[in-house]
Short mmCIF file of C-alpha atoms in Angstrom, two decimals:
data_model
loop_
_atom_site.label_atom_id
_atom_site.label_comp_id
_atom_site.label_asym_id
_atom_site.label_seq_id
_atom_site.Cartn_x
_atom_site.Cartn_y
_atom_site.Cartn_z
CA MET A 172 68.90 85.94 134.36
CA ILE A 173 69.77 86.74 137.90
CA VAL A 174 73.47 86.07 137.28
CA GLU A 175 73.49 88.43 134.24
CA GLU A 176 71.70 91.24 136.22
CA ASN A 177 74.26 90.93 138.98
CA GLN A 178 77.15 91.03 136.45
CA LYS A 179 75.72 94.18 134.95
CA ARG A 180 75.23 95.83 138.28
CA ARG A 181 78.75 95.10 139.46
CA GLN A 182 80.08 96.25 136.04
CA ALA A 183 78.07 99.59 136.36
CA GLU A 184 79.55 100.12 139.93
CA GLU A 185 83.01 99.43 138.69
CA ASN A 186 82.63 101.99 135.89
CA LYS A 187 81.33 104.53 138.43
CA LYS A 188 84.21 103.91 140.60
CA GLU A 189 86.69 104.39 137.60
CA GLU A 190 84.99 107.47 136.63
CA ARG A 191 85.41 109.04 140.18
CA ARG A 192 89.09 108.06 139.99
CA TRP A 193 89.61 109.75 136.62
CA ALA A 194 87.66 112.81 137.65
CA THR A 195 90.25 113.11 140.56
CA LEU A 196 93.26 112.50 138.36
CA SER A 197 92.28 114.14 135.09
CA MET A 198 93.53 117.61 135.93
CA THR A 199 96.75 116.42 137.26
CA THR A 200 97.33 114.13 134.34
CA GLU A 201 96.71 117.03 131.81
CA GLU A 202 99.09 119.25 133.70
CA LYS A 203 101.82 116.61 133.69
CA ILE A 204 101.46 116.08 129.94
CA LYS A 205 101.83 119.92 129.41
CA GLU A 206 104.70 120.21 131.69
CA ASN A 207 106.65 117.30 130.09
CA LEU A 208 105.24 115.29 127.23
CA THR A 209 107.29 112.13 127.88
CA SER A 210 106.82 111.84 131.72
CA GLY A 211 103.16 112.99 131.32
CA MET A 212 102.33 110.20 128.97
CA LYS A 213 103.95 107.61 131.21
CA TYR A 214 101.63 108.85 134.02
CA LEU A 215 98.67 108.52 131.73
CA GLN A 216 99.73 104.83 130.75
CA GLU A 217 100.13 103.91 134.41
CA PHE A 218 96.53 105.01 134.94
CA LEU A 219 95.34 103.03 131.88
CA LYS A 220 97.03 100.02 132.99
CA ASN A 221 95.33 99.77 136.21
CA CYS A 222 91.83 101.08 134.88
CA GLN A 223 89.14 98.26 134.48
CA SER A 224 86.57 100.36 132.58
CA ALA A 225 86.97 100.57 128.58
CA SER A 226 84.74 103.72 128.68
CA VAL A 227 86.90 105.51 131.23
CA LYS A 228 89.99 104.56 129.29
CA CYS A 229 88.43 105.94 126.12
CA THR A 230 87.54 109.34 127.96
CA ALA A 231 91.10 109.40 129.28
CA GLU A 232 92.82 108.96 125.89
CA MET A 233 90.55 111.42 124.15
CA ALA A 234 91.42 114.02 126.76
CA ALA A 235 95.06 113.40 126.36
CA LEU A 236 94.64 113.68 122.53
CA ASN A 237 93.01 117.06 123.03
CA VAL A 238 96.00 118.27 125.30
CA CYS A 239 98.59 116.89 122.83
CA PHE A 240 96.81 118.56 119.94
CA GLY A 241 96.79 121.89 121.68
CA MET A 242 100.52 121.47 122.49
CA TRP A 243 101.19 120.87 118.72
CA MET A 244 99.41 124.09 117.64
CA GLU A 245 101.26 126.03 120.28
CA CYS A 246 104.62 124.60 119.12
CA CYS A 247 103.72 125.75 115.58
CA ASP A 248 102.56 129.24 116.69
CA LYS A 249 105.87 129.65 118.46
CA GLY A 250 108.03 128.15 115.79
CA LYS A 251 109.48 125.53 118.31
CA ILE A 252 108.69 122.40 116.43
CA SER A 253 111.10 119.48 117.40
CA THR A 254 112.94 117.64 114.93
CA ASN A 255 111.00 114.36 115.69
CA PHE A 256 107.55 116.18 115.53
CA ASP A 257 107.10 114.74 119.07
CA GLU A 258 103.69 116.41 119.81
CA ALA A 259 102.21 115.54 116.21
CA VAL A 260 103.59 111.88 116.79
CA GLU A 261 101.73 111.68 120.23
CA VAL A 262 98.51 112.99 118.41
CA MET A 263 98.66 110.28 115.83
CA ARG A 264 99.55 107.63 118.33
CA LEU A 265 96.63 108.43 120.44
CA ILE A 266 94.32 108.45 117.41
CA HIS A 267 95.57 105.02 116.56
CA SER A 268 94.80 103.86 120.05
CA VAL A 269 91.29 105.15 120.23
CA LEU A 270 90.35 103.90 116.79
CA ILE A 271 91.76 100.29 117.52
CA ASN A 272 90.71 100.04 121.16
CA TYR A 273 87.36 101.93 121.44
CA ASP A 274 85.89 102.14 118.02
CA ASN A 275 82.47 101.00 119.35
CA LEU A 276 82.57 103.55 122.25
CA LEU A 277 83.40 106.65 120.16
CA LYS A 278 80.57 109.05 119.44
CA GLU A 279 79.95 110.94 116.19
CA THR A 280 81.36 113.99 117.91
CA ASP A 281 84.56 112.09 118.67
CA PHE A 282 84.98 111.05 115.11
CA GLN A 283 84.49 114.56 113.99
CA GLN A 284 87.13 115.86 116.44
CA ILE A 285 89.63 113.24 115.20
CA GLY A 286 88.90 114.16 111.58
CA LYS A 287 89.57 117.82 112.48
CA TYR A 288 92.94 116.76 114.10
CA LEU A 289 93.90 114.75 110.99
CA ARG A 290 93.01 117.64 108.55
CA THR A 291 95.06 120.05 110.65
CA LEU A 292 97.99 117.82 110.45
CA GLY A 293 97.51 117.77 106.70
CA PHE A 294 96.16 114.42 106.37
CA ASP A 295 92.92 115.04 104.58
CA ASN A 296 93.20 111.72 102.95
CA LEU A 297 92.86 109.94 106.19
CA ALA A 298 90.08 112.16 107.57
CA VAL A 299 87.67 111.29 104.73
CA ASN A 300 87.84 107.58 105.60
CA LEU A 301 86.52 108.08 109.07
CA LYS A 302 82.95 107.36 110.09
CA TYR A 303 80.55 110.27 109.59
CA LEU A 304 83.08 112.08 107.53
CA LYS A 305 82.41 110.91 104.01
CA ASP A 306 80.59 113.96 102.71
CA VAL A 307 82.38 116.92 104.19
CA GLU A 308 84.72 117.99 101.19
CA ASP A 309 83.72 121.65 101.14
CA GLU A 310 84.32 121.95 104.97
CA THR A 311 87.68 120.21 104.41
CA LYS A 312 88.83 122.63 101.76
CA LYS A 313 88.10 125.68 103.92
CA LEU A 314 89.66 124.13 107.02
CA LYS A 315 92.79 123.21 104.95
CA ARG A 316 93.33 126.93 103.95
CA LYS A 317 92.80 128.14 107.52
CA LEU A 318 95.05 125.51 109.29
CA SER A 319 97.69 124.90 106.67
CA LYS A 320 100.38 126.27 108.97
CA TYR A 321 99.78 123.44 111.45
CA ALA A 322 100.41 120.71 108.69
CA VAL A 323 103.49 118.49 109.21
CA GLY A 324 104.36 118.98 105.52
CA ILE A 325 104.84 115.30 104.55
CA GLY A 326 102.43 112.39 103.47
CA SER A 327 100.60 110.52 106.10
CA SER A 328 102.33 107.12 105.22
CA ARG A 329 105.75 108.53 105.15
CA PHE A 330 104.99 110.36 108.55
CA GLN A 331 103.95 107.07 110.22
CA LEU A 332 107.00 105.24 108.85
CA GLN A 333 109.56 107.87 109.35
CA TYR A 334 108.53 109.19 112.83
CA MET A 335 106.31 106.53 114.39
CA GLY A 336 108.02 103.22 113.63
CA HIS A 337 108.41 102.47 117.33
CA TYR A 338 104.67 102.95 117.80
CA LEU A 339 103.30 100.95 114.84
CA ILE A 340 100.71 98.47 116.03
CA ARG A 341 101.87 94.89 116.40
CA GLU A 342 99.14 92.33 115.52
CA GLU A 343 98.88 90.45 118.85
CA ARG A 344 96.53 87.65 119.97
CA LYS A 345 93.80 88.53 122.37
CA ASP A 346 93.09 85.03 123.67
CA PRO A 347 95.00 83.87 126.73
CA ASP A 348 96.91 80.55 127.10
CA PRO A 349 96.31 78.62 130.30
CA ARG A 350 99.91 77.71 130.34
CA VAL A 351 101.09 81.33 130.68
CA GLN A 352 99.93 83.49 133.39
CA HIS A 353 101.50 86.96 133.01
CA PHE A 354 101.13 87.61 129.34
CA ILE A 355 99.41 86.55 126.18
CA PRO A 356 101.94 84.62 123.95
CA ASP A 357 101.93 85.09 120.25
CA THR A 358 101.17 82.11 117.88
CA TRP A 359 104.93 81.11 117.41
CA GLN A 360 105.47 81.20 121.17
CA ARG A 361 102.56 78.83 121.57
CA GLU A 362 104.15 76.61 119.02
CA LEU A 363 107.28 76.54 121.33
CA LEU A 364 105.15 75.46 124.25
CA ASP A 365 103.48 72.73 122.19
CA ILE A 366 106.96 71.33 121.27
CA VAL A 367 107.96 71.19 124.89
CA ASP A 368 104.60 69.62 125.94
CA ASN A 369 105.11 66.92 123.12
CA ASN A 370 108.80 66.15 124.35
CA GLU A 371 110.04 67.19 120.88
CA SER A 372 113.14 69.03 119.94
CA ALA A 373 113.50 72.39 118.07
CA VAL A 374 115.74 74.93 116.50
CA ILE A 375 114.51 78.36 117.37
CA VAL A 376 115.52 81.33 115.39
CA ALA A 377 114.35 84.70 116.53
CA PRO A 378 115.79 88.06 117.08
CA THR A 379 116.99 89.39 120.50
CA SER A 380 114.12 90.64 122.70
CA SER A 381 111.61 88.88 120.71
CA GLY A 382 110.64 86.45 123.58
CA LYS A 383 112.15 83.11 122.63
CA THR A 384 113.97 82.49 125.95
CA TYR A 385 110.57 82.06 127.66
CA ALA A 386 110.44 78.62 126.04
CA SER A 387 113.43 77.45 127.90
CA TYR A 388 112.02 78.73 131.19
CA TYR A 389 108.72 76.85 130.43
CA CYS A 390 110.73 73.77 129.70
CA MET A 391 112.72 74.00 132.96
CA GLU A 392 109.56 74.42 134.99
CA LYS A 393 107.80 71.57 133.23
CA ILE A 394 110.48 69.07 133.90
CA LEU A 395 111.15 69.97 137.25
CA ARG A 396 107.40 69.89 138.20
CA ASP A 397 106.84 66.46 136.54
CA SER A 398 109.50 64.61 138.34
CA ASP A 399 111.92 65.04 141.20
CA ASP A 400 114.43 63.11 139.10
CA GLY A 401 114.16 65.36 136.04
CA VAL A 402 117.11 67.02 134.70
CA VAL A 403 117.49 70.19 132.52
CA VAL A 404 120.78 71.23 131.12
CA TYR A 405 121.05 74.91 130.14
CA VAL A 406 124.21 75.95 128.12
CA ALA A 407 124.98 79.64 127.69
CA PRO A 408 126.06 81.36 125.63
CA THR A 409 124.54 79.37 122.89
CA LYS A 410 127.09 78.34 120.24
CA VAL A 411 124.73 76.98 117.57
CA HIS A 412 125.47 79.78 115.26
CA CYS A 413 129.28 78.88 115.38
CA LEU A 414 128.95 75.49 114.06
CA GLY A 415 131.26 74.84 111.13
CA GLY A 416 132.61 78.36 111.29
CA GLU A 417 134.97 78.69 114.23
CA ILE A 418 138.03 76.90 115.64
CA GLY A 419 136.69 74.52 118.29
CA ALA A 420 133.27 74.37 116.68
CA GLU A 421 133.73 70.55 116.19
CA VAL A 422 133.33 70.24 119.91
CA TRP A 423 129.94 71.63 119.83
CA GLU A 424 129.12 69.38 116.91
CA HIS A 425 130.11 66.26 118.84
CA LEU A 426 128.19 67.32 121.81
CA LEU A 427 124.97 67.82 119.67
CA VAL A 428 125.57 64.33 118.17
CA MET A 429 125.62 62.84 121.60
CA ILE A 430 122.38 64.44 122.79
CA ARG A 431 119.60 61.71 123.08
CA CYS A 432 117.12 63.72 125.03
CA PRO A 433 114.82 66.46 123.60
CA PHE A 434 116.52 69.88 123.21
CA LEU A 435 115.92 73.47 122.46
CA ALA A 436 118.57 75.29 120.30
CA LEU A 437 117.86 79.05 120.71
CA SER A 438 119.70 81.65 118.51
CA ALA A 439 119.25 84.98 116.80
CA THR A 440 122.03 84.54 114.14
CA ILE A 441 121.71 81.22 112.40
CA SER A 442 122.48 81.89 108.62
CA ASN A 443 121.04 78.68 107.40
CA PRO A 444 118.58 77.22 109.89
CA LYS A 445 116.87 74.82 107.57
CA HIS A 446 120.19 73.14 106.94
CA LEU A 447 121.05 72.84 110.54
CA THR A 448 117.55 71.54 111.37
CA GLU A 449 117.89 68.84 108.77
CA TRP A 450 121.34 67.73 110.05
CA LEU A 451 119.99 67.57 113.63
CA GLN A 452 117.08 65.53 112.44
CA SER A 453 119.45 63.04 110.90
CA VAL A 454 121.15 62.81 114.21
CA LYS A 455 117.72 61.94 115.81
CA ARG A 456 116.96 59.44 113.27
CA TYR A 457 120.38 57.74 113.98
CA TRP A 458 119.49 57.53 117.67
CA GLN A 459 115.98 56.31 116.99
CA HIS A 460 117.43 53.51 114.66
CA THR A 461 120.22 52.70 117.31
CA GLU A 462 117.73 52.61 120.35
CA ALA A 463 115.43 50.41 118.29
CA LYS A 464 118.15 47.95 117.74
CA LEU A 465 119.17 47.95 121.37
CA ALA A 466 115.50 47.36 122.37
CA GLN A 467 115.58 44.09 120.37
CA SER A 468 117.97 42.71 123.15
CA SER A 469 116.24 41.63 126.27
CA THR A 470 119.17 42.70 128.39
CA ALA A 471 119.23 46.13 126.82
CA VAL A 472 115.50 46.64 127.32
CA LYS A 473 115.79 45.85 131.09
CA LYS A 474 118.69 48.37 131.37
CA VAL A 475 116.82 51.03 129.42
CA ALA A 476 113.75 50.50 131.57
CA LYS A 477 115.67 50.78 134.74
CA GLY A 478 117.50 53.82 133.59
CA LYS A 479 114.29 55.58 132.49
CA LYS A 480 112.00 54.68 135.37
CA SER A 481 111.36 58.16 136.48
CA ILE A 482 110.35 59.53 133.06
CA GLY A 483 108.74 56.45 131.63
CA LYS A 484 105.41 58.11 131.40
CA HIS A 485 106.71 60.52 128.69
CA LYS A 486 106.31 59.35 125.12
CA GLU A 487 109.65 59.44 123.36
CA SER A 488 109.84 61.76 120.30
CA TYR A 489 112.47 62.02 117.64
CA LYS A 490 111.13 65.11 115.80
CA VAL A 491 113.14 68.23 115.36
CA LYS A 492 111.09 71.30 114.41
CA LEU A 493 112.26 74.56 113.03
CA VAL A 494 110.57 77.84 114.39
CA VAL A 495 111.59 80.85 112.64
CA TYR A 496 110.36 84.26 113.80
CA GLY A 497 111.71 87.50 112.29
CA GLU A 498 110.09 90.31 114.36
CA ARG A 499 111.62 92.19 117.15
CA TYR A 500 109.41 93.69 119.72
CA ASN A 501 111.39 96.98 119.44
CA ASP A 502 113.31 98.04 116.25
CA LEU A 503 117.14 98.28 116.79
CA GLU A 504 118.91 101.06 114.95
CA LYS A 505 122.78 101.37 114.81
CA TYR A 506 124.85 104.37 115.08
CA VAL A 507 128.62 105.20 114.57
CA CYS A 508 130.23 107.78 116.93
CA SER A 509 133.37 109.78 116.03
CA LEU A 510 135.07 112.94 117.12
CA LYS A 511 134.76 115.84 114.78
CA ASP A 512 135.82 119.50 115.47
CA ASP A 513 136.15 118.75 119.19
CA ASP A 514 132.70 117.38 119.39
CA PHE A 515 131.02 114.03 118.86
CA ALA A 516 129.32 113.24 115.48
CA ILE A 517 126.79 110.37 115.85
CA ASP A 518 125.89 109.06 112.41
CA HIS A 519 123.15 106.60 111.71
CA TYR A 520 124.47 103.29 110.23
CA HIS A 521 121.95 101.77 107.83
CA PRO A 522 122.05 97.97 107.94
CA CYS A 523 122.31 97.76 104.09
CA ALA A 524 125.58 99.64 104.36
CA ALA A 525 127.21 96.65 105.77
CA LEU A 526 126.42 94.51 102.60
CA THR A 527 128.20 94.35 99.26
CA VAL A 528 126.63 93.79 95.84
CA ASP A 529 128.54 90.51 95.52
CA HIS A 530 127.03 89.27 98.80
CA ILE A 531 123.52 90.11 97.85
CA GLU A 532 124.05 88.46 94.45
CA LYS A 533 125.28 85.29 95.98
CA TYR A 534 123.22 84.85 99.14
CA GLY A 535 120.59 87.50 99.10
CA PHE A 536 119.62 89.63 102.15
CA PRO A 537 120.65 87.89 105.50
CA LEU A 538 117.59 86.48 107.35
CA ASP A 539 118.63 88.45 110.55
CA LEU A 540 119.06 91.83 108.61
CA SER A 541 115.97 93.79 109.22
CA LEU A 542 115.16 97.41 108.73
CA SER A 543 113.20 99.87 110.91
CA PRO A 544 110.32 101.65 109.06
CA ARG A 545 112.55 104.70 109.05
CA GLU A 546 115.41 102.74 107.38
CA SER A 547 112.93 101.40 104.78
CA ILE A 548 112.09 104.98 103.87
CA LEU A 549 115.87 105.84 103.62
CA LEU A 550 116.35 102.86 101.25
CA TYR A 551 113.54 103.87 99.13
CA ASP A 552 114.72 107.44 98.84
CA THR A 553 118.17 106.46 98.02
CA MET A 554 117.07 104.12 95.33
CA VAL A 555 115.01 106.96 93.71
CA LYS A 556 118.03 109.24 93.97
CA VAL A 557 120.07 106.72 92.03
CA ARG A 558 117.43 105.89 89.41
CA GLU A 559 115.21 108.72 88.65
CA ASN A 560 113.57 106.71 85.86
CA TRP A 561 113.08 103.66 88.16
CA PRO A 562 109.89 101.93 86.87
CA ARG A 563 108.63 100.97 90.39
CA LYS A 564 109.38 104.47 91.86
CA HIS A 565 105.62 105.24 91.83
CA GLY A 566 104.43 101.83 93.02
CA LEU A 567 106.88 101.77 95.96
CA ASP A 568 106.27 105.30 96.99
CA PRO A 569 104.95 105.02 100.51
CA GLU A 570 101.92 107.12 99.88
CA GLU A 571 100.94 104.76 96.94
CA PHE A 572 101.98 101.64 98.57
CA PHE A 573 99.85 102.08 101.75
CA LYS A 574 96.94 103.86 99.99
CA ASP A 575 95.72 106.38 102.65
CA LYS A 576 95.83 103.93 105.57
CA ILE A 577 95.07 105.65 108.87
CA ILE A 578 96.83 102.87 110.86
CA ILE A 579 99.76 101.17 109.27
CA THR A 580 100.72 98.00 111.31
CA LYS A 581 104.20 96.58 111.97
CA THR A 582 103.39 93.69 109.65
CA GLU A 583 102.56 96.01 106.69
CA ALA A 584 105.69 97.84 107.31
CA ARG A 585 107.65 94.63 107.15
CA GLN A 586 105.83 93.77 103.86
CA TYR A 587 106.93 97.20 102.43
CA GLU A 588 110.57 96.41 103.59
CA LYS A 589 110.44 92.95 101.87
CA GLN A 590 109.44 94.46 98.55
CA LEU A 591 112.15 97.05 98.76
CA LYS A 592 114.84 94.44 99.26
CA GLU A 593 113.38 92.19 96.61
CA GLU A 594 113.55 95.14 94.16
CA LEU A 595 117.31 95.86 94.99
CA GLU A 596 118.08 92.16 94.43
CA MET A 597 116.18 92.37 91.16
CA TRP A 598 118.37 95.42 90.01
CA ILE A 599 121.48 93.22 90.62
CA LYS A 600 119.92 90.24 88.59
CA CYS A 601 119.09 92.56 85.71
CA GLY A 602 122.67 93.74 85.40
CA LEU A 603 122.23 97.06 87.39
CA GLN A 604 125.25 96.26 89.72
CA ASN A 605 126.80 99.71 89.57
CA GLU A 606 123.41 101.33 90.55
CA ALA A 607 122.99 98.89 93.46
CA LYS A 608 126.47 99.55 94.61
CA LYS A 609 125.79 103.31 94.54
CA VAL A 610 122.73 102.84 96.75
CA LEU A 611 124.83 100.79 99.24
CA GLN A 612 127.58 103.51 99.25
CA LEU A 613 125.22 106.49 99.67
CA LEU A 614 123.78 104.71 102.78
CA LYS A 615 127.16 104.39 104.50
CA PRO A 616 128.04 107.03 107.11
CA GLN A 617 131.26 109.00 106.85
CA PRO A 618 132.62 108.84 110.36
CA THR A 619 135.95 110.72 111.23
CA CYS A 620 138.73 108.35 112.11
CA CYS A 621 140.35 108.76 115.38
CA ALA A 622 142.61 106.82 117.67
CA GLU A 623 141.18 104.52 120.33
CA LYS A 624 143.12 106.34 123.04
CA GLU A 625 141.56 109.59 122.10
CA MET A 626 138.11 107.92 122.27
CA ARG A 627 138.68 106.50 125.65
CA THR A 628 140.00 109.84 126.97
CA ASN A 629 136.86 111.59 125.74
CA PHE A 630 134.53 108.99 126.98
CA PRO A 631 133.20 111.03 129.94
CA ARG A 632 132.30 113.80 127.48
CA PHE A 633 130.48 111.20 125.25
CA VAL A 634 128.30 110.24 128.22
CA GLY A 635 127.60 113.99 128.80
CA LYS A 636 126.58 114.22 125.13
CA LEU A 637 124.20 111.36 125.37
CA HIS A 638 122.71 112.91 128.60
CA GLN A 639 122.14 116.22 126.66
CA MET A 640 120.42 114.11 123.90
CA ASN A 641 118.18 112.35 126.57
CA LYS A 642 119.62 109.02 125.40
CA LEU A 643 120.58 107.74 128.88
CA PRO A 644 120.46 105.17 130.54
CA ALA A 645 122.75 103.17 128.13
CA LEU A 646 125.19 100.23 128.32
CA PHE A 647 128.81 100.58 127.30
CA PHE A 648 131.14 97.72 126.26
CA MET A 649 134.74 98.84 126.53
#
């Protein structure tokens, strides 16, 4: 009882301390957001990261929401709406954040305020699903007529996919893992740590920047902590994805056959990971059989025992597990740059544009070919353009598919992408190859061809163009 009272008292003191800190910074934060939306929101995020009080965080994000909403209305009044709806996107992002993180702290007036913002953006279908706003249809109609000039002009689901893809909520675990100090690992990352702890081997297929390399760091630390005689061999760049497909690949195959210790094979580009894992498992079974035979000889037993003295406490494992994770933390979109009329044209390159109908018919979509939410919308719109009488046109319309969801998650966007890909595959299976071919053709950009020398000569101008577009810093490979 006394312990609980002390905890409550300390919590109350901490809340008051954070409230005073926010009172000091609130005006500055609001001014910074109004002055520059991007840098102002970074300033707010820095405060939120260091704030220990959920109620103060909620207050701060609601204040930022009010500021961003005011900025959106001002842009509409002045006719200065950005092509990416930056202010409206920030309004929706903050609405997502407060509903997910502070639902139990929000008051009725807060929900009413959020409902007003949603209606103003033209998302009446979302507002009526909020708490306390079930029976306000008459008020909604009046407000809609009054504030229609502030609506974004597209459906709520399309808006989230097309303009908020990088902000869609990832479904992350909240429970810490004692083996990891600085972040909370996802389920698939914990599986990797379990594999290392059990001295097993694994083929790990995950996109770049998804967090797979952490497993190798954990492995290194574990081996070096367990024994002064432990050895970890790290090979980079990984050549697993080259097996059987390049000159010299047989060297890597021979090296893998010779591996008798546990291994981790990390890659983002293995086309058939299941087949590779089965082959590596067969190699492990060979060594398991061979070492069992050697163990039958008393001489061999002594030699093995002597050679493995420092690591004898570890249980030998011959398992090879496959871990496949298809989600990048950030979506990666591709663009093609070309010179056109003495200026640079930067065209979006849709991933499907790199495919052919024959490839899809034989192999399906590559496992590592993923679409951003915006690219899923582009694919849907192109399929509708090619087949106006498409039977699934209504069912795969984003407004119908997501059914008035206030918050579309990254996982749900992936499910939508998956269904679009399956539908395009079905077109090909049903004899609609010409229609599928037209879809792929329409998704291809049409860059202007120019000589490599000309591109290199104009490279400094290209950097200047990226600076104007606020796309720096960047990495260039020449």
